[in-house]
Structure formats: structure tokens, C-alpha cells
Amino acid sequence: MREPVVVGNWKMHTTLAEARSLAEGIRNGCRGLAGVRVVLCPPFTALATVSEVLAGSGILLGAQDCHWATQGAYTGAVSPVQVADAGARVVILGHSERRALFAETDEIVGQKVAAALAAGLVPLVCVGERAAERQAGRTGAVGERQVRAGLEGRSAEEIGRAWLAYEPVWAIGTSQAATPAQAAEVHARLREILVEVATSAVAERCPILYGGSVRPDLAPGLFAEPDVDGGLVGGASLKALDFIGIVRAAPSAKGRAGVPTR
């Protein structure tokens, strides 16, 4: 059985004080909840602050991106070594906003995956189609291209340390989430591709998350699908109660969650 994973991507939100308050609320609300891995991905500026809040809680710290080099003359960039040094254990790579707004290609994402693995991080590799690509019937082809660019050619052991997130670009930041059936179809295909680039054992163990307007009311239906192993949560992760509601919707979540204090 794959343990569900719920990741909060705070994007370019929160001051240090806001990040501390939000992390405390989520930490307290998830206290006593087992059977689900929770990851918080604040902006780079808040990594150290959130790391302090999460210490000893079992909630993992993640980063929203990293560079492909360990160091160098890359003004404004943050290396995977620096991300790990700040306490992060997971890093989001290939998010659709990075691909669209910062012109990140499949090749760049592949370089970042390699660098993250070398630094001991878990790369959460994002894949997904735009609205025009879905309408043209290219959803599967886009996902396959992006997965292969990110993972193909690496050892099964390396691929086994990666996670995937399916984020239909047309659903991000909107009220139009994919239906459970739509998500299940794509996730099943992504798992088939993992068999091809790695092994069936790796594919069976790999968490594949759904991202794209994940809300507390939609999470139970999405998470009920066998190949949907949790969520990559954007806007709803900025409200502690909403995010905790999504975490509690994970099939393996058990225990009694506390009440957020903030």
C-alpha cells in the first residue's frame, strides 16, 4: 500500500510572520494524525522559519524549486544543496508555472531532477497538459514526454526516490478541477510509463499526486481513486483549516487531529 502524500505549495505568499503562523496552525491541526505524509513548501525566504516550526512534528519541509547546479554565478537562484541545508527534504520541480512563466523546458526539468537526487532530495516532478492539448487529445502524450524527460535514463533506485504530480494546467488556480475519473485515467497511464522507464515495483511504490484546484470538498472523491495517492495543494494550503481538511480526506489518515490555534 502506498502511503498518501499531501503537499502544500504556498507559492509566492506569506511574510515570515505569516509563514510561522500558518505552519503552526497546520502542525497543530495534524497532531495525532497518522498514515499520511504531509509536506509544506513555503517560499525560500521562509524555509528556515518553517523548519523550526515543524521540528519533531513529522511534517516534512519542501522547497518550490531549485537550480541544477550545486553552486555558481547564478544570481537569484537557489541550489539543491542550499535547499537541503535549509532543512528541506522534498523539492517541487517542473511546476506548470515554472514551465510557462519562466520558460523551463523538459530538458531543464531533467537537469534539476538529477541535481535534486544528487543532493539527497525527493524530487516531486510535475506533469500536465494545457487546455488546448487536452482538447486535441494529447493529454497522454504530454504526460509521457514530461515523465520521460524527467526520469528516463536514471537507475531504478533513483527513480524510486522520485514522486510525481499530475497537474492539469487548465485546472490550476480555477474552480475547474479534473473529475476523479479524469484524474484516475491519467494517473493510471503515468504509472504504466513508470513501469517502462523503471520497474513495476518502482511504479507500484511511487506516489502520484493530483494537483489543480484541490479543495476539501473535492479531495475525498479524488483520493478514493486507487491511483490517486494524495494532492499537491495550492490556494487551499494557505488556510490551515482547509489544508487540514484535505489531509484528513486521505484514505489512510487515522487518529484524531487537533484544532489549529491560529
mmCIF file of C-alpha atoms in Angstrom:
data_model
loop_
_atom_site.group_PDB
_atom_site.id
_atom_site.type_symbol
_atom_site.label_atom_id
_atom_site.label_comp_id
_atom_site.label_asym_id
_atom_site.label_seq_id
_atom_site.Cartn_x
_atom_site.Cartn_y
_atom_site.Cartn_z
ATOM 1 C CA MET A 1 0.000 0.000 0.000
ATOM 2 C CA ARG A 2 1.268 3.466 -0.886
ATOM 3 C CA GLU A 3 1.070 5.955 1.956
ATOM 4 C CA PRO A 4 -0.888 9.038 0.840
ATOM 5 C CA VAL A 5 1.019 12.303 0.469
ATOM 6 C CA VAL A 6 -0.419 15.821 0.739
ATOM 7 C CA VAL A 7 1.843 18.711 -0.235
ATOM 8 C CA GLY A 8 1.105 22.376 0.401
ATOM 9 C CA ASN A 9 2.600 24.730 -2.187
ATOM 10 C CA TRP A 10 2.433 28.245 -0.757
ATOM 11 C CA LYS A 11 3.841 29.789 -3.960
ATOM 12 C CA MET A 12 4.797 33.484 -3.604
ATOM 13 C CA HIS A 13 2.800 34.066 -0.436
ATOM 14 C CA THR A 14 3.497 34.726 3.258
ATOM 15 C CA THR A 15 5.835 37.007 5.131
ATOM 16 C CA LEU A 16 7.971 35.341 7.802
ATOM 17 C CA ALA A 17 5.360 36.063 10.461
ATOM 18 C CA GLU A 18 2.556 34.741 8.272
ATOM 19 C CA ALA A 19 4.548 31.631 7.402
ATOM 20 C CA ARG A 20 5.222 30.886 11.047
ATOM 21 C CA SER A 21 1.553 31.311 11.970
ATOM 22 C CA LEU A 22 0.321 29.159 9.077
ATOM 23 C CA ALA A 23 2.880 26.422 9.761
ATOM 24 C CA GLU A 24 1.944 26.390 13.446
ATOM 25 C CA GLY A 25 -1.736 26.060 12.615
ATOM 26 C CA ILE A 26 -1.131 23.158 10.240
ATOM 27 C CA ARG A 27 1.301 21.472 12.624
ATOM 28 C CA ASN A 28 -1.185 21.662 15.495
ATOM 29 C CA GLY A 29 -4.079 20.551 13.321
ATOM 30 C CA CYS A 30 -2.202 17.496 12.063
ATOM 31 C CA ARG A 31 -1.019 16.431 15.516
ATOM 32 C CA GLY A 32 -2.007 12.827 16.180
ATOM 33 C CA LEU A 33 -2.855 12.151 12.537
ATOM 34 C CA ALA A 34 -1.040 9.120 11.093
ATOM 35 C CA GLY A 35 -0.973 7.189 7.830
ATOM 36 C CA VAL A 36 -0.380 10.206 5.598
ATOM 37 C CA ARG A 37 2.770 12.144 4.744
ATOM 38 C CA VAL A 38 2.389 15.910 4.883
ATOM 39 C CA VAL A 39 4.819 18.337 3.218
ATOM 40 C CA LEU A 40 4.845 22.131 3.417
ATOM 41 C CA CYS A 41 6.594 24.135 0.691
ATOM 42 C CA PRO A 42 6.940 27.780 1.717
ATOM 43 C CA PRO A 43 8.886 30.374 -0.276
ATOM 44 C CA PHE A 44 12.687 30.214 0.007
ATOM 45 C CA THR A 45 12.728 33.126 2.440
ATOM 46 C CA ALA A 46 10.652 31.151 4.956
ATOM 47 C CA LEU A 47 12.367 27.754 4.738
ATOM 48 C CA ALA A 48 14.397 28.227 7.919
ATOM 49 C CA THR A 49 11.444 29.655 9.839
ATOM 50 C CA VAL A 50 9.063 26.861 8.852
ATOM 51 C CA SER A 51 11.780 24.280 9.507
ATOM 52 C CA GLU A 52 11.895 25.467 13.119
ATOM 53 C CA VAL A 53 8.126 25.216 13.477
ATOM 54 C CA LEU A 54 7.968 21.702 12.018
ATOM 55 C CA ALA A 55 10.872 20.258 14.017
ATOM 56 C CA GLY A 56 9.796 17.000 15.659
ATOM 57 C CA SER A 57 6.294 17.117 14.161
ATOM 58 C CA GLY A 58 6.728 14.521 11.405
ATOM 59 C CA ILE A 59 5.649 17.056 8.777
ATOM 60 C CA LEU A 60 8.274 17.384 6.050
ATOM 61 C CA LEU A 61 9.659 20.632 4.703
ATOM 62 C CA GLY A 62 9.817 21.135 0.956
ATOM 63 C CA ALA A 63 11.016 23.783 -1.485
ATOM 64 C CA GLN A 64 9.189 25.075 -4.548
ATOM 65 C CA ASP A 65 12.115 24.795 -6.951
ATOM 66 C CA CYS A 66 15.894 24.534 -7.160
ATOM 67 C CA HIS A 67 18.659 25.178 -9.680
ATOM 68 C CA TRP A 68 20.504 22.383 -11.472
ATOM 69 C CA ALA A 69 23.951 23.490 -10.255
ATOM 70 C CA THR A 70 25.310 22.972 -6.759
ATOM 71 C CA GLN A 71 26.859 26.445 -6.755
ATOM 72 C CA GLY A 72 27.989 29.140 -9.164
ATOM 73 C CA ALA A 73 27.334 32.556 -10.677
ATOM 74 C CA TYR A 74 23.549 32.226 -10.929
ATOM 75 C CA THR A 75 22.205 35.427 -9.391
ATOM 76 C CA GLY A 76 18.887 34.892 -7.661
ATOM 77 C CA ALA A 77 18.935 31.100 -7.936
ATOM 78 C CA VAL A 78 18.965 28.576 -5.082
ATOM 79 C CA SER A 79 20.863 25.308 -5.396
ATOM 80 C CA PRO A 80 19.612 21.892 -4.246
ATOM 81 C CA VAL A 81 22.452 21.796 -1.721
ATOM 82 C CA GLN A 82 21.254 25.084 -0.222
ATOM 83 C CA VAL A 83 17.675 23.816 -0.187
ATOM 84 C CA ALA A 84 18.710 20.686 1.693
ATOM 85 C CA ASP A 85 20.892 22.715 4.056
ATOM 86 C CA ALA A 86 17.852 24.826 4.962
ATOM 87 C CA GLY A 87 16.072 21.669 6.114
ATOM 88 C CA ALA A 88 14.020 20.719 3.062
ATOM 89 C CA ARG A 89 13.636 17.073 2.116
ATOM 90 C CA VAL A 90 11.344 17.471 -0.909
ATOM 91 C CA VAL A 91 11.502 19.844 -3.872
ATOM 92 C CA ILE A 92 8.797 20.632 -6.428
ATOM 93 C CA LEU A 93 10.207 20.550 -9.970
ATOM 94 C CA GLY A 94 8.634 21.305 -13.338
ATOM 95 C CA HIS A 95 5.567 23.041 -11.943
ATOM 96 C CA SER A 96 3.449 24.387 -14.787
ATOM 97 C CA GLU A 97 4.022 27.949 -13.610
ATOM 98 C CA ARG A 98 7.773 27.433 -13.861
ATOM 99 C CA ARG A 99 7.369 25.951 -17.328
ATOM 100 C CA ALA A 100 5.020 28.687 -18.567
ATOM 101 C CA LEU A 101 6.280 31.822 -16.822
ATOM 102 C CA PHE A 102 9.993 31.060 -16.629
ATOM 103 C CA ALA A 103 10.387 29.120 -19.882
ATOM 104 C CA GLU A 104 11.589 25.929 -18.223
ATOM 105 C CA THR A 105 11.928 23.172 -20.802
ATOM 106 C CA ASP A 106 11.688 19.430 -20.305
ATOM 107 C CA GLU A 107 15.493 19.329 -20.531
ATOM 108 C CA ILE A 108 15.896 21.874 -17.731
ATOM 109 C CA VAL A 109 13.486 19.937 -15.543
ATOM 110 C CA GLY A 110 15.509 16.774 -16.191
ATOM 111 C CA GLN A 111 18.708 18.546 -15.120
ATOM 112 C CA LYS A 112 17.037 19.745 -11.948
ATOM 113 C CA VAL A 113 15.768 16.243 -11.145
ATOM 114 C CA ALA A 114 19.303 14.872 -11.433
ATOM 115 C CA ALA A 115 20.666 17.641 -9.201
ATOM 116 C CA ALA A 116 17.951 17.143 -6.586
ATOM 117 C CA LEU A 117 18.586 13.400 -6.434
ATOM 118 C CA ALA A 118 22.332 14.003 -6.068
ATOM 119 C CA ALA A 119 21.620 16.314 -3.127
ATOM 120 C CA GLY A 120 19.502 13.664 -1.402
ATOM 121 C CA LEU A 121 16.202 15.442 -2.040
ATOM 122 C CA VAL A 122 12.925 13.861 -3.132
ATOM 123 C CA PRO A 123 12.005 15.454 -6.481
ATOM 124 C CA LEU A 124 8.265 15.956 -6.899
ATOM 125 C CA VAL A 125 8.079 16.063 -10.691
ATOM 126 C CA CYS A 126 5.036 17.871 -12.067
ATOM 127 C CA VAL A 127 3.474 16.980 -15.396
ATOM 128 C CA GLY A 128 0.274 18.051 -17.086
ATOM 129 C CA GLU A 129 -1.387 19.325 -20.227
ATOM 130 C CA ARG A 130 -2.786 22.713 -21.214
ATOM 131 C CA ALA A 131 -6.425 23.097 -22.216
ATOM 132 C CA ALA A 132 -5.624 23.095 -25.938
ATOM 133 C CA GLU A 133 -3.582 19.917 -25.560
ATOM 134 C CA ARG A 134 -6.432 18.148 -23.783
ATOM 135 C CA GLN A 135 -8.896 19.278 -26.443
ATOM 136 C CA ALA A 136 -6.535 17.916 -29.099
ATOM 137 C CA GLY A 137 -6.426 14.526 -27.354
ATOM 138 C CA ARG A 138 -2.762 14.899 -26.361
ATOM 139 C CA THR A 139 -3.071 14.511 -22.586
ATOM 140 C CA GLY A 140 -1.326 11.135 -22.535
ATOM 141 C CA ALA A 141 1.401 12.180 -24.962
ATOM 142 C CA VAL A 142 2.243 15.302 -22.979
ATOM 143 C CA GLY A 143 2.433 13.386 -19.710
ATOM 144 C CA GLU A 144 4.614 10.688 -21.243
ATOM 145 C CA ARG A 145 7.000 13.229 -22.765
ATOM 146 C CA GLN A 146 7.389 15.091 -19.488
ATOM 147 C CA VAL A 147 7.854 11.964 -17.368
ATOM 148 C CA ARG A 148 10.444 10.519 -19.724
ATOM 149 C CA ALA A 149 12.333 13.830 -19.905
ATOM 150 C CA GLY A 150 12.468 13.995 -16.129
ATOM 151 C CA LEU A 151 13.249 10.391 -15.272
ATOM 152 C CA GLU A 152 14.296 8.263 -18.237
ATOM 153 C CA GLY A 153 17.911 7.087 -18.269
ATOM 154 C CA ARG A 154 18.254 7.088 -14.495
ATOM 155 C CA SER A 155 18.585 3.964 -12.415
ATOM 156 C CA ALA A 156 15.531 2.278 -10.935
ATOM 157 C CA GLU A 157 16.894 3.179 -7.495
ATOM 158 C CA GLU A 158 16.986 6.871 -8.406
ATOM 159 C CA ILE A 159 13.536 6.849 -9.987
ATOM 160 C CA GLY A 160 12.287 5.075 -6.896
ATOM 161 C CA ARG A 161 13.142 8.167 -4.854
ATOM 162 C CA ALA A 162 11.012 10.469 -7.014
ATOM 163 C CA TRP A 163 7.348 11.388 -6.716
ATOM 164 C CA LEU A 164 5.008 12.545 -9.491
ATOM 165 C CA ALA A 165 2.220 15.094 -9.556
ATOM 166 C CA TYR A 166 -0.359 15.332 -12.303
ATOM 167 C CA GLU A 167 -1.479 18.945 -12.542
ATOM 168 C CA PRO A 168 -3.751 19.704 -15.495
ATOM 169 C CA VAL A 169 -2.740 23.254 -16.349
ATOM 170 C CA TRP A 170 -6.316 24.166 -17.231
ATOM 171 C CA ALA A 171 -7.409 23.444 -13.661
ATOM 172 C CA ILE A 172 -4.728 25.316 -11.705
ATOM 173 C CA GLY A 173 -5.986 28.412 -9.938
ATOM 174 C CA THR A 174 -9.523 27.913 -11.203
ATOM 175 C CA SER A 175 -12.653 26.283 -9.830
ATOM 176 C CA GLN A 176 -12.490 23.677 -12.590
ATOM 177 C CA ALA A 177 -10.728 20.686 -11.074
ATOM 178 C CA ALA A 178 -10.415 17.456 -13.015
ATOM 179 C CA THR A 179 -13.088 14.919 -12.180
ATOM 180 C CA PRO A 180 -11.985 11.841 -10.223
ATOM 181 C CA ALA A 181 -12.439 9.769 -13.390
ATOM 182 C CA GLN A 182 -10.273 12.143 -15.451
ATOM 183 C CA ALA A 183 -7.558 12.149 -12.817
ATOM 184 C CA ALA A 184 -7.688 8.362 -12.418
ATOM 185 C CA GLU A 185 -7.254 7.797 -16.152
ATOM 186 C CA VAL A 186 -4.146 9.975 -16.350
ATOM 187 C CA HIS A 187 -2.638 8.618 -13.134
ATOM 188 C CA ALA A 188 -3.039 5.042 -14.367
ATOM 189 C CA ARG A 189 -1.217 5.945 -17.589
ATOM 190 C CA LEU A 190 1.578 7.674 -15.669
ATOM 191 C CA ARG A 191 2.053 4.522 -13.620
ATOM 192 C CA GLU A 192 2.334 2.500 -16.835
ATOM 193 C CA ILE A 193 5.061 4.877 -18.023
ATOM 194 C CA LEU A 194 6.911 4.395 -14.739
ATOM 195 C CA VAL A 195 6.952 0.655 -15.417
ATOM 196 C CA GLU A 196 8.546 1.376 -18.785
ATOM 197 C CA VAL A 197 11.237 3.762 -17.509
ATOM 198 C CA ALA A 198 11.930 1.848 -14.277
ATOM 199 C CA THR A 199 10.309 -1.351 -12.971
ATOM 200 C CA SER A 200 6.856 -2.489 -11.932
ATOM 201 C CA ALA A 201 7.994 -2.457 -8.290
ATOM 202 C CA VAL A 202 9.094 1.180 -8.565
ATOM 203 C CA ALA A 203 5.862 2.117 -10.312
ATOM 204 C CA GLU A 204 3.801 0.436 -7.620
ATOM 205 C CA ARG A 205 5.605 2.309 -4.827
ATOM 206 C CA CYS A 206 5.668 5.769 -6.428
ATOM 207 C CA PRO A 207 3.139 8.266 -5.060
ATOM 208 C CA ILE A 208 1.313 10.077 -7.866
ATOM 209 C CA LEU A 209 -0.436 13.173 -6.573
ATOM 210 C CA TYR A 210 -3.190 15.221 -8.144
ATOM 211 C CA GLY A 211 -2.780 18.998 -8.309
ATOM 212 C CA GLY A 212 -5.212 21.508 -9.730
ATOM 213 C CA SER A 213 -7.752 23.362 -7.582
ATOM 214 C CA VAL A 214 -7.735 20.726 -4.837
ATOM 215 C CA ARG A 215 -10.300 21.708 -2.196
ATOM 216 C CA PRO A 216 -11.611 19.984 0.950
ATOM 217 C CA ASP A 217 -14.932 19.183 -0.724
ATOM 218 C CA LEU A 218 -13.255 17.617 -3.783
ATOM 219 C CA ALA A 219 -10.478 15.727 -2.024
ATOM 220 C CA PRO A 220 -12.486 12.668 -0.852
ATOM 221 C CA GLY A 221 -13.657 11.857 -4.375
ATOM 222 C CA LEU A 222 -10.215 12.317 -5.885
ATOM 223 C CA PHE A 223 -8.419 10.379 -3.156
ATOM 224 C CA ALA A 224 -10.863 7.475 -3.441
ATOM 225 C CA GLU A 225 -9.361 6.589 -6.826
ATOM 226 C CA PRO A 226 -6.766 3.791 -6.408
ATOM 227 C CA ASP A 227 -4.060 5.526 -8.447
ATOM 228 C CA VAL A 228 -4.525 8.977 -6.869
ATOM 229 C CA ASP A 229 -2.162 8.959 -3.904
ATOM 230 C CA GLY A 230 -2.790 12.415 -2.490
ATOM 231 C CA GLY A 231 -2.648 16.009 -3.568
ATOM 232 C CA LEU A 232 -0.408 18.914 -4.483
ATOM 233 C CA VAL A 233 -2.409 21.764 -2.974
ATOM 234 C CA GLY A 234 -2.037 25.423 -3.920
ATOM 235 C CA GLY A 235 -4.522 28.043 -2.742
ATOM 236 C CA ALA A 236 -6.211 25.819 -0.142
ATOM 237 C CA SER A 237 -2.846 25.257 1.582
ATOM 238 C CA LEU A 238 -2.825 28.930 2.618
ATOM 239 C CA LYS A 239 -5.729 28.311 5.016
ATOM 240 C CA ALA A 240 -4.852 25.918 7.823
ATOM 241 C CA LEU A 241 -8.377 24.527 8.250
ATOM 242 C CA ASP A 242 -8.828 23.899 4.516
ATOM 243 C CA PHE A 243 -5.468 22.185 4.214
ATOM 244 C CA ILE A 244 -6.074 20.029 7.289
ATOM 245 C CA GLY A 245 -9.433 19.041 5.819
ATOM 246 C CA ILE A 246 -7.667 17.827 2.693
ATOM 247 C CA VAL A 247 -5.110 15.910 4.754
ATOM 248 C CA ARG A 248 -7.897 14.243 6.719
ATOM 249 C CA ALA A 249 -9.533 13.143 3.444
ATOM 250 C CA ALA A 250 -6.544 10.909 2.652
ATOM 251 C CA PRO A 251 -7.713 7.267 2.801
ATOM 252 C CA SER A 252 -5.049 6.123 5.273
ATOM 253 C CA ALA A 253 -5.308 9.140 7.578
ATOM 254 C CA LYS A 254 -6.231 7.941 11.034
ATOM 255 C CA GLY A 255 -6.104 9.336 14.511
ATOM 256 C CA ARG A 256 -7.655 12.464 15.865
ATOM 257 C CA ALA A 257 -6.338 15.754 14.530
ATOM 258 C CA GLY A 258 -6.045 18.656 16.895
ATOM 259 C CA VAL A 259 -7.623 22.037 16.409
ATOM 260 C CA PRO A 260 -5.453 24.770 14.871
ATOM 261 C CA THR A 261 -4.531 27.506 17.333
ATOM 262 C CA ARG A 262 -4.051 30.164 14.635
#
